Coordinates of N, CA and C and ligand atoms in Angstrom, one line a residue:
M1 N 121.3 28.6 154.2 CA 122.3 29.0 153.2 C 123.6 29.5 153.8
K2 N 124.7 29.1 153.3 CA 126.0 29.5 153.9 C 126.1 31.0 153.7
Q3 N 126.6 31.7 154.8 CA 126.8 33.1 154.7 C 128.1 33.4 153.8
K4 N 128.0 34.5 153.1 CA 129.2 34.9 152.3 C 130.3 35.3 153.2
E5 N 131.5 34.9 152.9 CA 132.6 35.2 153.8 C 132.9 36.7 153.8
T6 N 132.8 37.3 152.7 CA 133.2 38.7 152.6 C 132.0 39.6 152.4
S7 N 132.1 40.8 152.9 CA 131.0 41.7 152.7 C 131.0 42.3 151.4
L8 N 132.2 42.2 150.7 CA 132.4 42.8 149.4 C 131.4 42.2 148.3
N9 N 131.0 41.0 148.6 CA 130.2 40.3 147.5 C 128.7 40.3 147.8
T10 N 128.3 41.1 148.7 CA 126.9 41.0 149.1 C 126.0 41.9 148.4
R11 N 126.5 42.8 147.6 CA 125.6 43.7 146.8 C 125.1 42.9 145.6
L12 N 123.7 42.9 145.5 CA 123.1 42.1 144.5 C 122.8 42.9 143.3
I13 N 123.1 42.3 142.1 CA 122.7 43.0 140.8 C 121.8 41.9 140.1
N14 N 120.6 42.3 139.8 CA 119.6 41.3 139.2 C 119.6 40.0 140.1
G15 N 119.7 40.2 141.4 CA 119.6 39.0 142.2 C 120.9 38.2 142.3
L16 N 122.0 38.7 141.7 CA 123.2 37.9 141.7 C 124.3 38.8 142.3
T17 N 125.3 38.1 142.9 CA 126.4 38.8 143.5 C 127.4 39.1 142.3
V18 N 128.3 40.1 142.5 CA 129.3 40.4 141.5 C 130.1 39.2 141.1
E19 N 130.4 38.3 142.1 CA 131.1 37.1 141.9 C 130.4 36.1 141.0
E20 N 129.1 36.0 141.2 CA 128.3 35.1 140.4 C 128.1 35.6 139.0
I21 N 128.0 36.9 138.8 CA 127.9 37.5 137.5 C 129.3 37.3 136.7
G22 N 130.4 37.3 137.5 CA 131.7 37.1 136.8 C 131.9 38.0 135.7
D23 N 132.3 37.5 134.6 CA 132.7 38.4 133.4 C 131.5 38.6 132.5
E24 N 130.3 38.1 132.8 CA 129.2 38.4 132.0 C 129.0 39.9 131.9
H25 N 129.0 40.4 130.7 CA 128.9 41.9 130.6 C 127.4 42.2 130.4
I26 N 126.8 42.8 131.4 CA 125.4 43.2 131.2 C 125.3 44.7 131.0
G27 N 124.7 45.1 130.0 CA 124.4 46.5 129.8 C 123.0 46.8 130.2
T28 N 122.7 47.9 130.9 CA 121.4 48.1 131.4 C 120.5 49.1 130.6
S29 N 121.2 49.9 129.8 CA 120.5 50.9 129.1 C 121.4 51.5 128.0
Y30 N 120.7 52.2 127.0 CA 121.5 52.8 125.9 C 122.0 54.2 126.4
E31 N 121.5 54.7 127.5 CA 122.0 55.9 128.0 C 123.1 55.5 129.0
T32 N 124.2 56.3 129.0 CA 125.2 56.1 130.0 C 124.6 56.4 131.4
P33 N 124.7 55.4 132.3 CA 124.0 55.6 133.6 C 124.8 56.7 134.4
L34 N 124.3 57.9 134.3 CA 124.9 59.0 135.0 C 123.9 59.5 136.1
R35 N 124.4 60.0 137.2 CA 123.6 60.6 138.2 C 123.2 62.0 137.8
E36 N 122.1 62.5 138.4 CA 121.7 63.9 138.1 C 122.8 64.9 138.5
D37 N 123.5 64.6 139.6 CA 124.5 65.6 140.1 C 125.9 65.3 139.5
A38 N 125.9 64.6 138.3 CA 127.2 64.2 137.8 C 128.2 65.3 137.6
F39 N 127.7 66.5 137.3 CA 128.6 67.6 137.0 C 128.5 68.8 138.0
D40 N 128.0 68.5 139.2 CA 128.0 69.5 140.2 C 129.4 69.8 140.6
L41 N 130.3 68.8 140.6 CA 131.7 69.1 140.9 C 132.4 69.5 139.6
D42 N 133.3 70.5 139.7 CA 134.0 70.9 138.5 C 135.2 70.0 138.3
D43 N 135.8 70.1 137.1 CA 136.9 69.2 136.8 C 138.1 69.2 137.8
E44 N 138.4 70.4 138.2 CA 139.5 70.6 139.1 C 139.3 69.8 140.4
L45 N 138.1 69.9 140.9 CA 137.8 69.2 142.2 C 137.7 67.7 142.0
K46 N 137.2 67.3 140.8 CA 137.2 65.9 140.5 C 138.6 65.3 140.5
I47 N 139.5 66.1 139.9 CA 140.9 65.6 139.8 C 141.5 65.5 141.2
E48 N 141.2 66.5 142.0 CA 141.8 66.5 143.3 C 141.3 65.2 144.1
L49 N 140.0 65.0 144.0 CA 139.4 63.9 144.8 C 139.8 62.5 144.2
I50 N 139.9 62.4 142.9 CA 140.3 61.1 142.3 C 141.7 60.8 142.7
Q51 N 142.5 61.8 142.6 CA 143.9 61.7 143.0 C 144.1 61.1 144.4
K52 N 143.3 61.7 145.3 CA 143.3 61.2 146.7 C 142.9 59.7 146.8
H53 N 141.9 59.4 146.2 CA 141.4 58.0 146.2 C 142.3 57.0 145.5
F54 N 142.9 57.5 144.4 CA 143.7 56.5 143.7 C 145.0 56.3 144.5
K55 N 145.5 57.3 145.2 CA 146.6 57.2 146.1 C 146.3 56.1 147.1
E56 N 145.1 56.1 147.7 CA 144.7 55.2 148.7 C 144.8 53.7 148.1
I57 N 144.3 53.6 146.9 CA 144.3 52.3 146.2 C 145.7 51.8 146.1
M58 N 146.6 52.7 145.7 CA 148.0 52.3 145.5 C 148.6 51.9 146.9
Q59 N 148.2 52.7 147.9 CA 148.8 52.4 149.2 C 148.3 51.1 149.8
I60 N 147.0 50.8 149.5 CA 146.4 49.5 150.0 C 147.1 48.3 149.3
L61 N 147.5 48.6 148.0 CA 148.3 47.5 147.3 C 149.7 47.4 147.8
G62 N 150.1 48.3 148.7 CA 151.4 48.1 149.3 C 152.5 48.9 148.6
L63 N 152.1 49.7 147.6 CA 153.2 50.5 146.9 C 153.7 51.6 147.7
D64 N 155.0 51.9 147.5 CA 155.7 53.0 148.2 C 155.6 54.3 147.4
L65 N 154.6 55.1 147.9 CA 154.3 56.4 147.2 C 155.4 57.4 147.3
T66 N 156.5 57.1 148.1 CA 157.6 58.1 148.1 C 158.6 57.8 147.0
D67 N 158.4 56.7 146.3 CA 159.3 56.3 145.2 C 159.1 57.3 144.1
D68 N 160.2 57.9 143.5 CA 160.0 58.9 142.5 C 159.2 58.5 141.3
S69 N 159.2 57.2 141.0 CA 158.5 56.7 139.8 C 157.0 56.7 140.1
L70 N 156.6 56.5 141.3 CA 155.2 56.3 141.7 C 154.5 57.6 142.2
S71 N 155.4 58.5 142.7 CA 154.8 59.6 143.5 C 153.8 60.5 142.6
G72 N 154.0 60.6 141.3 CA 153.2 61.4 140.5 C 152.0 60.6 139.9
T73 N 151.9 59.3 140.1 CA 150.9 58.5 139.5 C 149.5 58.9 139.8
P74 N 149.2 59.1 141.1 CA 147.8 59.4 141.4 C 147.3 60.7 140.6
E75 N 148.2 61.7 140.6 CA 147.8 62.9 139.8 C 147.6 62.6 138.3
R76 N 148.6 61.9 137.8 CA 148.5 61.6 136.4 C 147.2 60.8 136.0
V77 N 146.9 59.8 136.9 CA 145.7 59.0 136.6 C 144.4 59.9 136.7
A78 N 144.4 60.7 137.7 CA 143.2 61.6 137.9 C 143.0 62.5 136.7
K79 N 144.1 63.1 136.3 CA 144.0 64.0 135.1 C 143.6 63.3 133.9
M80 N 144.2 62.1 133.7 CA 143.8 61.3 132.5 C 142.4 60.9 132.5
Y81 N 141.8 60.5 133.7 CA 140.4 60.1 133.8 C 139.5 61.3 133.4
V82 N 139.8 62.4 134.0 CA 138.8 63.5 133.9 C 139.0 64.3 132.5
K83 N 140.3 64.5 132.1 CA 140.5 65.3 130.9 C 140.6 64.5 129.6
E84 N 140.9 63.2 129.8 CA 141.1 62.4 128.5 C 140.1 61.3 128.4
V85 N 140.5 60.1 129.1 CA 139.8 58.9 128.7 C 138.3 58.9 129.1
F86 N 137.9 59.7 130.1 CA 136.4 59.8 130.5 C 135.8 61.2 130.2
S87 N 136.5 62.0 129.4 CA 136.0 63.3 129.1 C 134.7 63.3 128.4
G88 N 134.4 62.2 127.7 CA 133.1 62.1 127.0 C 131.9 61.9 127.8
L89 N 132.1 61.9 129.1 CA 130.9 61.8 130.0 C 130.2 63.2 130.1
N90 N 131.1 64.2 129.9 CA 130.5 65.6 130.1 C 130.0 66.2 128.8
P91 N 128.7 66.4 128.8 CA 128.1 67.0 127.5 C 128.8 68.2 127.0
K92 N 129.4 69.0 127.9 CA 130.1 70.2 127.4 C 131.3 69.9 126.5
N93 N 131.7 68.6 126.5 CA 132.8 68.2 125.6 C 132.4 67.6 124.3
K94 N 131.0 67.6 124.1 CA 130.5 67.1 122.9 C 130.9 67.9 121.7
P95 N 131.4 67.3 120.6 CA 131.9 68.1 119.5 C 130.8 68.9 118.9
E96 N 131.2 70.2 118.6 CA 130.2 71.0 117.8 C 130.3 70.7 116.4
V97 N 129.1 70.5 115.8 CA 129.1 70.0 114.5 C 128.4 71.0 113.6
K98 N 129.1 71.4 112.5 CA 128.5 72.2 111.5 C 128.1 71.4 110.3
L99 N 126.9 71.7 109.7 CA 126.5 70.9 108.6 C 126.6 71.8 107.3
F100 N 126.8 71.1 106.2 CA 126.9 71.9 104.9 C 125.8 71.4 104.0
D101 N 125.4 72.3 103.1 CA 124.5 71.8 102.1 C 125.1 70.8 101.2
N102 N 124.4 69.8 100.8 CA 124.9 68.8 99.9 C 124.9 69.3 98.5
K103 N 125.8 70.2 98.2 CA 125.8 70.9 96.9 C 126.0 70.0 95.7
Y104 N 126.7 68.9 95.9 CA 127.0 68.1 94.7 C 125.8 67.1 94.4
D105 N 124.8 67.2 95.3 CA 123.7 66.3 95.1 C 124.1 64.8 95.2
Y106 N 125.2 64.6 95.9 CA 125.7 63.2 96.1 C 124.6 62.5 96.9
N107 N 124.0 61.4 96.3 CA 122.9 60.8 97.0 C 123.2 59.3 97.3
Q108 N 124.5 58.9 97.2 CA 124.9 57.6 97.5 C 125.3 57.6 99.0
M109 N 125.7 56.4 99.5 CA 126.1 56.3 100.9 C 127.6 56.9 101.0
L110 N 127.8 57.5 102.1 CA 129.2 57.9 102.4 C 129.7 57.0 103.5
V111 N 130.9 56.4 103.3 CA 131.4 55.5 104.4 C 132.7 56.1 104.9
E112 N 132.7 56.2 106.2 CA 134.0 56.6 106.9 C 134.4 55.3 107.6
K113 N 135.5 54.7 107.2 CA 135.8 53.4 107.8 C 137.2 53.5 108.5
D114 N 137.4 52.4 109.3 CA 138.6 52.3 110.1 C 138.9 53.5 111.0
I115 N 137.8 54.0 111.6 CA 138.0 55.0 112.6 C 138.5 54.4 113.9
T116 N 139.6 54.9 114.4 CA 140.2 54.3 115.6 C 139.3 54.5 116.9
V117 N 139.1 53.4 117.6 CA 138.3 53.5 118.8 C 139.2 53.1 120.0
F118 N 139.3 54.0 120.9 CA 139.9 53.7 122.2 C 138.8 54.0 123.3
S119 N 138.4 52.9 123.9 CA 137.4 53.2 125.0 C 137.8 52.4 126.2
N120 N 137.0 52.4 127.2 CA 137.3 51.6 128.4 C 136.0 50.8 128.8
C121 N 136.2 49.5 129.1 CA 135.1 48.7 129.5 C 134.6 49.1 130.9
E122 N 133.3 49.3 131.1 CA 132.8 49.9 132.3 C 132.8 48.8 133.4
H123 N 133.0 47.6 133.1 CA 132.9 46.5 134.1 C 134.3 46.3 134.7
H124 N 135.4 46.6 134.0 CA 136.7 46.4 134.5 C 137.6 47.6 134.5
F125 N 137.2 48.6 133.8 CA 138.0 49.8 133.6 C 139.4 49.5 132.9
V126 N 139.3 48.6 131.9 CA 140.5 48.4 131.1 C 140.1 48.7 129.7
P127 N 141.1 48.9 128.8 CA 140.8 49.4 127.4 C 140.0 48.4 126.5
I128 N 139.2 49.1 125.7 CA 138.6 48.5 124.5 C 139.3 49.1 123.3
I129 N 139.9 48.4 122.4 CA 140.6 49.0 121.3 C 140.1 48.4 120.0
G130 N 139.7 49.2 119.1 CA 139.2 48.7 117.8 C 139.0 49.7 116.7
K131 N 138.1 49.4 115.8 CA 137.8 50.3 114.7 C 136.2 50.4 114.7
A132 N 135.9 51.6 114.2 CA 134.4 51.9 113.9 C 134.3 52.2 112.5
H133 N 133.3 51.7 111.9 CA 133.0 52.0 110.5 C 131.6 52.6 110.4
V134 N 131.5 53.8 109.8 CA 130.2 54.6 109.9 C 129.8 54.9 108.5
A135 N 128.5 54.9 108.2 CA 128.0 55.3 106.9 C 126.7 56.0 107.1
Y136 N 126.4 56.9 106.1 CA 125.1 57.6 106.1 C 124.8 58.0 104.7
I137 N 123.5 58.2 104.5 CA 123.1 58.7 103.2 C 122.4 60.1 103.5
S138 N 122.9 61.1 102.8 CA 122.5 62.4 103.1 C 121.1 62.7 102.8
S139 N 120.4 63.4 103.7 CA 119.1 63.8 103.5 C 119.0 65.3 103.0
G140 N 120.2 65.8 102.5 CA 120.2 67.2 102.1 C 121.4 67.9 102.7
Q141 N 121.9 67.4 103.8 CA 123.0 68.1 104.4 C 124.1 67.1 104.7
V142 N 125.4 67.6 104.7 CA 126.5 66.7 104.9 C 127.3 67.3 106.1
I143 N 128.2 66.4 106.6 CA 128.9 66.7 107.8 C 130.4 66.7 107.4
G144 N 131.2 67.5 108.0 CA 132.7 67.4 107.8 C 133.2 66.1 108.2
L145 N 134.0 65.4 107.4 CA 134.4 64.1 107.7 C 135.1 63.9 109.1
S146 N 135.9 64.8 109.4 CA 136.6 64.6 110.7 C 135.7 64.7 111.9
K147 N 134.5 65.3 111.7 CA 133.5 65.4 112.7 C 132.9 64.0 113.1
I148 N 132.9 63.1 112.1 CA 132.4 61.7 112.3 C 133.4 61.1 113.3
N149 N 134.7 61.2 113.0 CA 135.7 60.7 114.0 C 135.5 61.3 115.4
R150 N 135.3 62.6 115.4 CA 135.1 63.2 116.7 C 133.9 62.7 117.5
I151 N 132.9 62.5 116.8 CA 131.6 61.9 117.5 C 131.9 60.5 118.0
V152 N 132.6 59.7 117.2 CA 133.0 58.4 117.7 C 133.9 58.5 119.0
Q153 N 134.8 59.4 118.9 CA 135.8 59.5 120.0 C 135.0 60.0 121.3
Y154 N 134.1 61.0 121.1 CA 133.4 61.5 122.2 C 132.6 60.4 123.0
F155 N 131.9 59.6 122.3 CA 131.2 58.5 123.0 C 132.1 57.4 123.5
A156 N 133.3 57.2 122.8 CA 134.2 56.2 123.3 C 134.9 56.6 124.6
K157 N 135.0 58.0 124.8 CA 135.7 58.4 126.0 C 134.8 58.4 127.2
R158 N 134.2 57.3 127.5 CA 133.3 57.0 128.6 C 133.6 55.6 129.1
P159 N 133.3 55.3 130.3 CA 133.3 53.9 130.6 C 132.1 53.3 129.8
Q160 N 132.4 52.2 129.0 CA 131.4 51.8 128.0 C 131.2 50.3 128.0
V161 N 130.1 49.9 127.4 CA 129.9 48.6 126.9 C 129.8 48.8 125.4
Q162 N 130.3 47.9 124.6 CA 130.4 48.1 123.1 C 129.0 48.3 122.5
E163 N 128.0 47.6 122.9 CA 126.7 47.7 122.4 C 126.2 49.1 122.5
R164 N 126.4 49.7 123.7 CA 125.9 51.0 124.0 C 126.6 52.0 123.1
L165 N 128.0 51.9 123.1 CA 128.8 52.8 122.2 C 128.3 52.8 120.8
T166 N 128.0 51.7 120.3 CA 127.5 51.6 118.9 C 126.2 52.3 118.7
V167 N 125.3 52.1 119.6 CA 123.9 52.7 119.5 C 124.0 54.2 119.7
Q168 N 124.9 54.6 120.6 CA 125.0 56.0 120.9 C 125.5 56.8 119.7
I169 N 126.5 56.2 119.0 CA 127.1 56.8 117.8 C 126.0 56.9 116.7
G170 N 125.3 55.8 116.6 CA 124.2 55.7 115.5 C 123.1 56.8 115.8
N171 N 122.6 56.8 117.0 CA 121.5 57.8 117.3 C 122.0 59.2 117.2
E172 N 123.2 59.5 117.6 CA 123.7 60.8 117.5 C 123.8 61.3 116.0
L173 N 124.3 60.4 115.1 CA 124.4 60.7 113.7 C 123.0 60.9 113.1
K174 N 122.1 60.1 113.5 CA 120.7 60.2 113.0 C 120.2 61.6 113.3
S175 N 120.4 62.0 114.6 CA 119.8 63.2 115.0 C 120.6 64.4 114.4
I176 N 121.9 64.4 114.3 CA 122.6 65.5 113.7 C 122.3 65.6 112.2
L177 N 122.3 64.5 111.5 CA 122.2 64.6 110.1 C 120.7 64.5 109.6
Q178 N 119.8 64.5 110.5 CA 118.4 64.4 110.2 C 118.1 63.4 109.1
T179 N 118.6 62.2 109.3 CA 118.3 61.1 108.4 C 118.2 59.8 109.2
E180 N 117.4 58.9 108.7 CA 117.2 57.6 109.3 C 118.3 56.7 108.8
D181 N 119.0 57.1 107.7 CA 119.8 56.2 106.9 C 121.3 56.2 107.5
V182 N 121.5 55.5 108.5 CA 122.8 55.5 109.2 C 123.2 54.0 109.5
A183 N 124.5 53.8 109.4 CA 125.0 52.4 109.8 C 126.2 52.6 110.6
V184 N 126.4 51.8 111.6 CA 127.6 51.9 112.5 C 128.0 50.4 112.7
L185 N 129.3 50.1 112.5 CA 129.8 48.8 112.9 C 131.1 49.0 113.7
V186 N 131.1 48.4 114.9 CA 132.3 48.5 115.7 C 132.9 47.1 115.9
D187 N 134.2 47.0 115.7 CA 134.9 45.7 115.8 C 136.1 46.0 116.7
A188 N 136.0 45.4 117.9 CA 137.0 45.8 118.9 C 137.5 44.6 119.8
E189 N 138.7 44.8 120.3 CA 139.2 43.9 121.2 C 139.1 44.4 122.6
H190 N 138.6 43.6 123.5 CA 138.4 44.0 124.9 C 139.6 43.5 125.8
L191 N 140.3 44.4 126.4 CA 141.5 43.9 127.2 C 141.1 43.1 128.4
C192 N 139.8 43.3 128.8 CA 139.3 42.5 130.0 C 139.2 41.0 129.5
V193 N 139.1 40.8 128.2 CA 139.0 39.4 127.7 C 140.4 38.9 127.3
S194 N 141.3 39.8 126.8 CA 142.6 39.3 126.3 C 143.7 39.4 127.3
S195 N 143.7 40.3 128.2 CA 144.8 40.5 129.1 C 144.6 39.9 130.5
R196 N 143.4 39.4 130.7 CA 143.0 38.8 132.0 C 141.8 37.8 131.8
G197 N 141.3 37.3 132.9 CA 140.1 36.5 132.7 C 140.4 35.3 131.8
I198 N 139.7 35.2 130.7 CA 139.8 34.1 129.8 C 141.1 34.1 129.0
Q199 N 141.7 35.3 128.9 CA 143.0 35.6 128.2 C 143.0 35.1 126.8
D200 N 141.9 35.4 126.1 CA 141.8 35.1 124.7 C 142.3 36.3 123.9
T201 N 143.4 36.2 123.2 CA 144.0 37.3 122.5 C 143.7 37.4 121.1
T202 N 142.9 36.5 120.6 CA 142.5 36.5 119.1 C 141.1 37.0 118.8
S203 N 140.2 36.9 119.8 CA 138.8 37.2 119.5 C 138.6 38.7 119.5
S204 N 137.6 39.1 118.7 CA 137.1 40.5 118.8 C 135.6 40.5 118.8
T205 N 135.1 41.6 119.2 CA 133.6 41.7 119.3 C 133.1 42.7 118.2
V206 N 132.1 42.2 117.5 CA 131.5 43.1 116.5 C 130.1 43.4 116.9
T207 N 129.8 44.7 116.8 CA 128.4 45.2 117.1 C 128.0 46.1 116.0
S208 N 126.7 46.1 115.7 CA 126.2 46.9 114.6 C 124.9 47.7 114.9
F209 N 124.7 48.8 114.1 CA 123.5 49.6 114.3 C 123.1 49.9 112.8
Y210 N 122.0 49.5 112.4 CA 121.5 49.7 111.1 C 120.1 50.4 111.2
S211 N 120.0 51.5 110.5 CA 118.6 52.1 110.5 C 118.3 52.6 109.1
G212 N 117.0 52.9 108.9 CA 116.5 53.4 107.6 C 116.9 52.4 106.4
K213 N 117.5 53.0 105.4 CA 117.8 52.2 104.2 C 118.8 51.0 104.5
F214 N 119.6 51.2 105.6 CA 120.6 50.2 105.9 C 119.9 49.0 106.5
D215 N 118.6 49.0 106.8 CA 117.9 47.9 107.2 C 117.6 46.9 106.0
Q216 N 117.8 47.5 104.8 CA 117.6 46.7 103.6 C 118.8 45.9 103.2
D217 N 118.6 44.7 102.9 CA 119.7 43.8 102.6 C 120.8 44.3 101.6
E218 N 120.3 44.9 100.5 CA 121.2 45.4 99.5 C 122.1 46.5 100.0
T219 N 121.5 47.5 100.6 CA 122.3 48.6 101.1 C 123.3 48.2 102.2
R220 N 122.8 47.3 103.0 CA 123.7 46.8 104.1 C 124.9 46.0 103.5
K221 N 124.6 45.2 102.4 CA 125.7 44.5 101.8 C 126.7 45.4 101.1
E222 N 126.2 46.5 100.5 CA 127.1 47.4 99.9 C 128.0 48.0 101.0
F223 N 127.4 48.4 102.1 CA 128.2 49.0 103.2 C 129.3 48.0 103.7
L224 N 128.9 46.8 103.9 CA 129.8 45.8 104.4 C 130.9 45.5 103.4
S225 N 130.6 45.6 102.1 CA 131.6 45.3 101.1 C 132.7 46.4 101.1
Y226 N 132.3 47.6 101.4 CA 133.3 48.7 101.5 C 134.2 48.5 102.7
V227 N 133.6 48.0 103.8 CA 134.3 47.9 105.1 C 135.2 46.7 105.0
Y228 N 134.8 45.6 104.5 CA 135.6 44.4 104.6 C 136.5 44.1 103.4
N229 N 136.2 44.7 102.2 CA 137.1 44.5 101.1 C 138.2 45.5 101.1
K230 N 139.3 45.1 101.6 CA 140.4 46.0 101.7 C 141.1 46.3 100.4
Ligands
ZN1 ZN1 135.2 44.1 130.9

């Protein structure tokens, strides 16, 4: 067998090189793959280290870091990674959720639709942009509406694959609301598909999570009618 020319492509994933896998997006688990020591370093140290490494990437690309427009970029990127776009990796940033008694005895589904999703694809570190639609049927307690948005945002602020994002939101809501009756639909554009690679700017990816009553055709249809009938 011909030897690979570059050492960069020799790490095997499921017996394939990164080049052979290409743009196939494989997710390995519904848990975000984090190491045990993920939070041994505090945010400030992470920012300092990422800044150093990002500067190196820019230097390798040949950019002049003494240029006024570029000199602050490593620091900006490092802060943005740790404090914003990947802040959902850290469980301490998980939104605190208060539940309220379902005083109105509202026993139909509640749908929170068109929740803005900004995430990043973990295979290319470029944005995933879309909408999430979430529904649940109360088992006696209800959640403040904006908390649903916050839960979506928390899991979106990680390097993600869309399937995992969808399941993580669904499982979290099931556990918080103590109900099986939860539905999540995510419809999103992946910039790794639209801005590079195949460069398809019209396709979007839809993923869903249905549990409890939403496994039944009728309930699911009702949910989808709220989501898609504008
Ligand atoms: Zn990607």
